[in-house]
Amino acid sequence: MALRGPLTRLLRAQPDAALQLRRRAHSVALVGAPLSRGQKRRGVDHGPATLRAAGLVERLAGLGCQVHDFGDLNFTQVPNDELYNNLVLYPRSVGLASQMLADAVSRAVAAGHRCVTLGGDHSLALGSVSGHARQCPHLGVIWVDAHADINTPLTTQSGSLHGQPLSFLLRELQDKVPQLPGFSWLKPCLSASDIVYIGLRDVDPAEYYILKNFDIQYFSMRDIDRLGIKKVMERTFERLMGRRQRPIHLSFDIDAFDPSLAPATGTPVLGGLTYREGMYITEEIHNTGMLSAVDMVEVNPLLGASQEAVKATAHLAVDVIATCFGQTREGAHIAFDELPTPSSPDESDSEQQVRI
Ligand SMILES: [Mn+2]
């Protein structure tokens, strides 16, 4: 019988990378990154607390993970953090926070954990991807998002850094990206062929130019409609791991989901992922055996219309993370060796007789 599924993929993997990841399989580090200066709305810094309150640690522990919760990083706002170029907001605060996060993620991965960064806005990927790449220079990134987040400081219309992190991380864009105050520590660590987007449906003109001109692989919601999520995931892994296995960084923006499912977020866009598409994405990523770090970003408890809306968004985010670490829709999370056997009919008869 031919081997199929994750085991085969692991066996085919480069022995070092796969072995290292197998050893880390059950050890998950949580790093809270209450970063909110990458955008303008209040509340996204409460994301880590909201995700923990939704039972994240218990869910991961219930899947057999050893959870190491490192708490929240203590980001301070840099004083006199003036606009860059009269437009880009809080460069020094975002730069410093991302630098701290990069160190934390790098340490967690070096210590043998898979690292989950709890956001916070999406500018934190500057730090999480950089820190992860320090330990795993050949990582591939799956960016699940309604937006491409690849404007440069010279093309951004909002000035918010959460719409720009990938422009700083991409080697091919460095002659188009100015040096921002607070960003001198940052070195680009990705090539255009290292990224796959899933879920796009709100892409700015300059971003579209970048995606096309640098041949970045993306699967928009239209592509998901056309191909179905199964083909989309097959092509994602073909692109990232067709030639060789590599550690995966999943950067998951909760606004990739349809706003009916994830209303408590800053920039919702109609027509997003269904629950089933979202779970399929993370199930398949888990099944590769190569998931090494996860960002869960843009959960903002101050933006839900009701407590229920906030709870629904947070529980969805926890489902995404749990599925990354082995929760399935088919049960069988933990090995179950033996079913209980009822006592023999004779015994129960005799017990009844005793009672009579
Ligand atoms: Mn995003």
Coordinates of C-alpha atoms and ligand atoms in Angstrom, one line a residue:
M1 CA 0.0 0.0 0.0
A2 CA 1.4 3.4 -0.9
L3 CA 1.9 5.8 1.9
R4 CA -0.2 9.0 1.7
G5 CA -0.6 12.2 3.5
P6 CA 1.5 14.0 6.1
L7 CA 3.8 11.0 6.9
T8 CA 4.9 10.7 3.3
R9 CA 5.5 14.4 3.1
L10 CA 7.6 14.2 6.2
L11 CA 9.5 11.3 4.9
R12 CA 10.2 13.0 1.7
A13 CA 11.2 16.2 3.5
Q14 CA 14.7 17.2 3.9
P15 CA 15.6 15.2 7.0
D16 CA 17.0 18.1 9.1
A17 CA 14.1 20.5 8.7
A18 CA 11.4 17.8 9.1
L19 CA 13.1 16.2 12.1
Q20 CA 13.5 19.5 13.8
L21 CA 9.8 20.3 13.3
R22 CA 8.8 16.8 14.5
R23 CA 10.6 17.4 17.7
R24 CA 8.8 20.7 18.1
A25 CA 5.4 19.2 17.2
H26 CA 3.9 19.4 20.6
S27 CA 5.6 22.5 22.0
V28 CA 3.8 25.8 21.3
A29 CA 5.0 29.2 22.4
L30 CA 2.4 32.0 22.7
V31 CA 3.8 35.6 22.4
G32 CA 1.3 38.4 22.9
A33 CA 2.0 41.4 20.7
P34 CA -0.5 44.2 21.6
L35 CA 0.6 46.4 18.7
S36 CA -1.9 48.9 17.6
R37 CA 0.1 51.8 16.1
G38 CA 0.2 50.2 12.7
Q39 CA -3.4 51.5 12.2
K40 CA -5.7 54.1 13.4
R41 CA -8.5 52.4 15.3
R42 CA -8.5 51.8 19.1
G43 CA -8.8 48.4 20.6
V44 CA -6.7 46.0 18.6
D45 CA -4.1 46.0 21.4
H46 CA -6.7 44.1 23.4
G47 CA -6.4 41.2 20.8
P48 CA -4.1 39.0 22.8
A49 CA -6.2 39.2 26.0
T50 CA -9.4 38.5 23.9
L51 CA -7.9 35.4 22.3
R52 CA -6.7 34.1 25.7
A53 CA -10.2 34.8 27.2
A54 CA -11.7 32.7 24.4
G55 CA -9.9 29.7 25.8
L56 CA -6.9 29.5 23.5
V57 CA -4.5 27.9 26.0
E58 CA -7.0 25.3 27.1
R59 CA -7.8 24.4 23.5
L60 CA -4.2 23.9 22.6
A61 CA -3.5 21.9 25.8
G62 CA -6.6 19.8 25.0
L63 CA -4.9 18.9 21.7
G64 CA -1.9 17.5 23.5
C65 CA 0.3 20.6 23.0
Q66 CA 2.7 21.7 25.7
V67 CA 1.8 25.4 25.8
H68 CA 4.4 27.9 26.9
D69 CA 2.6 31.3 27.3
F70 CA 5.3 34.0 27.4
G71 CA 2.7 36.7 28.1
D72 CA 2.5 40.0 26.3
L73 CA 5.4 42.1 25.2
N74 CA 5.5 45.5 26.8
F75 CA 5.4 47.9 23.9
T76 CA 5.9 51.6 24.8
Q77 CA 5.0 54.4 22.5
V78 CA 8.1 56.3 21.3
P79 CA 7.7 60.0 22.2
N80 CA 7.7 62.6 19.4
D81 CA 6.9 59.8 16.9
E82 CA 6.2 62.2 14.0
L83 CA 4.7 61.2 10.7
Y84 CA 7.2 60.1 8.1
N85 CA 6.8 62.0 4.9
N86 CA 3.8 63.8 6.3
L87 CA 1.9 60.6 6.0
V88 CA 3.2 57.4 7.5
L89 CA 2.0 56.9 11.1
Y90 CA 4.1 56.0 14.1
P91 CA 7.2 54.6 12.3
R92 CA 9.4 54.6 15.5
S93 CA 6.8 52.9 17.7
V94 CA 6.0 50.3 15.1
G95 CA 9.7 49.8 14.3
L96 CA 10.7 49.4 18.0
A97 CA 7.8 47.0 18.8
S98 CA 8.5 44.9 15.7
Q99 CA 12.2 44.7 16.7
M100 CA 11.2 43.4 20.2
L101 CA 8.8 40.9 18.6
A102 CA 11.5 39.7 16.2
D103 CA 13.8 38.9 19.1
A104 CA 11.0 37.1 21.0
V105 CA 10.0 35.0 18.0
S106 CA 13.6 34.2 17.2
R107 CA 14.2 33.1 20.8
A108 CA 11.0 30.9 20.9
V109 CA 11.8 29.1 17.7
A110 CA 15.5 28.7 18.7
A111 CA 14.3 27.1 22.0
G112 CA 12.4 24.5 20.1
H113 CA 8.8 25.8 20.0
R114 CA 6.4 26.5 17.3
C115 CA 5.6 30.1 17.8
V116 CA 2.1 31.7 17.8
T117 CA 2.1 35.5 17.8
L118 CA -1.2 37.0 19.1
G119 CA -1.9 40.4 17.6
G120 CA -2.2 43.2 17.5
D121 CA -2.4 44.7 14.0
H122 CA -0.7 43.2 10.9
S123 CA 2.3 45.5 11.0
L124 CA 3.6 43.0 13.7
A125 CA 4.5 40.7 10.8
L126 CA 7.6 42.9 10.3
G127 CA 8.8 41.4 13.5
S128 CA 7.4 37.9 13.5
V129 CA 8.5 37.0 10.0
S130 CA 12.0 38.7 10.6
G131 CA 12.5 36.8 13.9
H132 CA 11.3 33.5 12.4
A133 CA 13.6 34.0 9.3
R134 CA 16.6 34.5 11.6
Q135 CA 16.2 30.8 12.7
C136 CA 14.7 29.5 9.5
P137 CA 16.1 31.5 6.6
H138 CA 14.3 29.4 3.9
L139 CA 10.8 29.7 5.3
G140 CA 7.8 30.2 3.1
V141 CA 4.9 32.5 4.0
I142 CA 1.2 31.9 3.5
W143 CA -0.6 35.2 4.0
V144 CA -4.3 34.8 4.5
D145 CA -5.9 38.2 4.2
A146 CA -8.5 40.4 2.5
H147 CA -5.7 42.8 1.7
A148 CA -2.2 42.4 0.2
D149 CA -0.5 44.6 2.9
I150 CA 2.3 45.4 0.4
N151 CA 2.0 49.1 -0.2
T152 CA 5.3 51.0 0.2
P153 CA 5.6 54.1 2.4
L154 CA 5.5 56.0 -1.0
T155 CA 2.3 54.3 -2.3
T156 CA 0.2 54.0 0.9
Q157 CA -3.0 56.0 0.8
S158 CA -3.9 55.6 4.5
G159 CA -0.4 56.0 6.0
S160 CA -1.0 53.0 8.2
L161 CA 1.9 50.6 8.5
H162 CA -0.4 47.5 8.8
G163 CA -1.0 47.9 5.0
Q164 CA 2.7 47.9 4.3
P165 CA 4.7 45.1 6.1
L166 CA 5.4 42.9 3.1
S167 CA 7.1 45.8 1.2
F168 CA 9.8 46.0 3.9
L169 CA 10.2 42.2 4.0
L170 CA 10.6 41.6 0.2
R171 CA 14.1 41.8 -1.2
E172 CA 12.9 42.8 -4.7
L173 CA 11.3 46.0 -3.4
Q174 CA 14.2 47.4 -1.4
D175 CA 15.1 50.1 -3.9
K176 CA 11.5 51.3 -3.7
V177 CA 11.3 51.5 0.1
P178 CA 12.7 54.5 1.9
Q179 CA 14.6 54.0 5.2
L180 CA 12.0 54.8 8.0
P181 CA 13.1 56.0 11.4
G182 CA 12.9 53.0 13.8
F183 CA 13.5 50.5 10.9
S184 CA 17.3 50.4 10.7
W185 CA 17.4 46.9 12.4
L186 CA 15.1 45.4 9.7
K187 CA 16.6 43.4 6.8
P188 CA 14.5 42.0 4.0
C189 CA 14.3 38.3 4.4
L190 CA 11.8 37.1 1.7
S191 CA 11.8 36.8 -2.1
A192 CA 8.7 37.2 -4.2
S193 CA 8.6 33.4 -4.8
D194 CA 8.5 32.8 -1.0
I195 CA 4.9 34.2 -0.5
V196 CA 1.5 32.9 -1.4
Y197 CA -1.6 35.0 -0.6
I198 CA -5.1 33.5 0.0
G199 CA -8.3 35.4 0.3
L200 CA -7.5 38.8 -1.4
R201 CA -10.4 41.0 -2.4
D202 CA -9.3 44.6 -1.7
V203 CA -6.1 45.3 -3.5
D204 CA -4.8 48.9 -4.1
P205 CA -3.5 49.8 -7.6
A206 CA 0.2 50.0 -6.6
E207 CA -0.2 46.6 -4.8
Y208 CA -1.7 45.1 -7.9
Y209 CA 1.3 46.4 -9.9
I210 CA 3.7 44.8 -7.4
L211 CA 1.8 41.4 -7.4
K212 CA 1.9 41.3 -11.2
N213 CA 5.3 42.8 -11.8
F214 CA 7.1 40.6 -9.3
D215 CA 5.1 37.5 -10.1
I216 CA 3.8 37.0 -6.6
Q217 CA 1.4 34.0 -6.3
Y218 CA -2.0 35.0 -5.0
F219 CA -5.4 33.3 -4.8
S220 CA -8.1 36.0 -4.6
M221 CA -11.7 35.2 -3.4
R222 CA -12.5 35.0 -7.1
D223 CA -9.8 32.3 -7.6
I224 CA -11.3 30.4 -4.7
D225 CA -14.7 30.6 -6.4
R226 CA -13.2 29.4 -9.6
L227 CA -10.9 26.7 -8.4
G228 CA -12.3 25.6 -5.0
I229 CA -10.3 25.7 -1.9
K230 CA -8.8 22.2 -2.4
K231 CA -7.1 23.2 -5.7
V232 CA -6.0 26.5 -4.1
M233 CA -4.2 24.6 -1.3
E234 CA -2.6 22.1 -3.7
R235 CA -1.2 25.0 -5.8
T236 CA -0.1 26.8 -2.7
F237 CA 2.0 23.9 -1.5
E238 CA 3.2 23.2 -5.1
R239 CA 4.5 26.8 -5.3
L240 CA 6.1 26.9 -1.8
M241 CA 7.3 23.3 -1.4
G242 CA 7.2 21.8 -4.9
R243 CA 10.9 21.4 -5.0
R244 CA 11.8 21.0 -1.4
Q245 CA 10.1 21.1 2.0
R246 CA 10.6 24.2 4.1
P247 CA 9.2 25.7 7.3
I248 CA 5.9 27.6 6.9
H249 CA 5.0 30.9 8.4
L250 CA 1.2 31.4 8.4
S251 CA 0.2 35.0 8.8
F252 CA -3.5 35.0 9.3
D253 CA -5.5 38.2 9.3
I254 CA -9.0 37.5 10.7
D255 CA -10.4 39.9 8.1
A256 CA -9.8 37.2 5.5
F257 CA -13.1 35.7 6.8
D258 CA -16.4 37.1 5.7
P259 CA -17.5 40.0 8.0
S260 CA -20.6 38.0 9.0
L261 CA -18.2 35.5 10.7
A262 CA -15.5 37.9 11.9
P263 CA -17.2 41.3 12.5
A264 CA -14.8 42.6 15.2
T265 CA -12.0 43.8 13.0
G266 CA -10.8 47.1 11.7
T267 CA -11.0 46.8 7.9
P268 CA -13.8 44.2 7.1
V269 CA -14.5 43.5 3.4
L270 CA -17.6 41.7 2.1
G271 CA -17.3 38.4 0.3
G272 CA -14.7 36.7 2.5
L273 CA -13.8 33.1 3.4
T274 CA -16.5 30.8 4.8
Y275 CA -15.8 28.9 8.0
R276 CA -15.3 25.7 6.1
E277 CA -12.7 27.3 3.7
G278 CA -10.9 28.8 6.6
M279 CA -10.7 25.4 8.5
Y280 CA -9.7 23.6 5.3
I281 CA -6.8 26.0 4.8
T282 CA -5.4 25.4 8.3
E283 CA -6.1 21.7 8.3
E284 CA -4.0 21.3 5.1
I285 CA -1.2 23.5 6.5
H286 CA -1.1 21.3 9.6
N287 CA -1.1 18.2 7.5
T288 CA 2.2 19.3 5.8
G289 CA 3.9 18.8 9.1
M290 CA 6.0 21.9 8.3
L291 CA 4.1 24.7 10.1
S292 CA 6.6 26.6 12.2
A293 CA 5.1 29.9 13.2
V294 CA 1.6 31.6 13.1
D295 CA 0.4 35.2 13.4
M296 CA -3.2 35.8 14.4
V297 CA -3.9 39.5 13.8
E298 CA -6.5 42.2 13.7
V299 CA -9.0 40.8 16.2
N300 CA -10.4 44.1 17.8
P301 CA -12.8 43.6 20.6
L302 CA -13.8 47.3 20.6
L303 CA -15.2 47.0 17.1
G304 CA -17.9 44.3 17.6
A305 CA -21.5 45.6 17.5
S306 CA -22.2 43.4 20.5
Q307 CA -20.5 41.1 23.0
E308 CA -21.7 38.2 20.8
A309 CA -20.0 39.7 17.8
V310 CA -16.7 40.0 19.7
K311 CA -17.1 36.4 21.1
A312 CA -17.8 35.0 17.6
T313 CA -14.7 36.7 16.1
A314 CA -12.5 35.5 19.0
H315 CA -13.7 31.9 18.9
L316 CA -13.2 31.8 15.2
A317 CA -9.6 33.0 15.6
V318 CA -9.1 30.3 18.3
D319 CA -10.6 27.7 15.9
V320 CA -8.1 28.7 13.3
I321 CA -5.1 28.4 15.7
A322 CA -6.4 25.1 17.1
T323 CA -6.7 23.6 13.6
C324 CA -3.2 24.7 12.9
F325 CA -2.1 22.4 15.7
G326 CA -4.1 19.4 14.9
Q327 CA -7.7 19.9 15.7
T328 CA -9.7 18.2 13.0
R329 CA -13.4 18.0 12.0
E330 CA -13.1 14.2 12.3
G331 CA -12.2 13.9 15.9
A332 CA -9.3 11.7 16.9
H333 CA -7.2 14.5 18.4
I334 CA -5.5 12.3 20.9
A335 CA -4.7 8.6 20.4
F336 CA -7.5 6.4 22.0
D337 CA -6.3 2.9 22.5
E338 CA -9.2 0.9 23.8
L339 CA -13.0 1.1 24.1
P340 CA -14.5 0.3 27.5
T341 CA -16.1 -3.1 27.6
P342 CA -19.5 -3.6 29.5
S343 CA -19.3 -6.2 32.2
S344 CA -20.4 -9.8 31.1
P345 CA -24.1 -10.7 31.2
D346 CA -23.5 -13.4 33.8
E347 CA -22.0 -10.9 36.2
S348 CA -24.8 -8.4 35.8
D349 CA -27.4 -11.2 36.3
S350 CA -25.7 -12.3 39.4
E351 CA -25.5 -8.7 40.7
Q352 CA -29.3 -8.3 40.0
Q353 CA -29.9 -11.6 41.9
V354 CA -28.0 -10.3 44.8
R355 CA -30.0 -7.2 44.9
I356 CA -33.3 -9.1 44.7
Ligands
MN1 MN -3.6 42.2 6.9

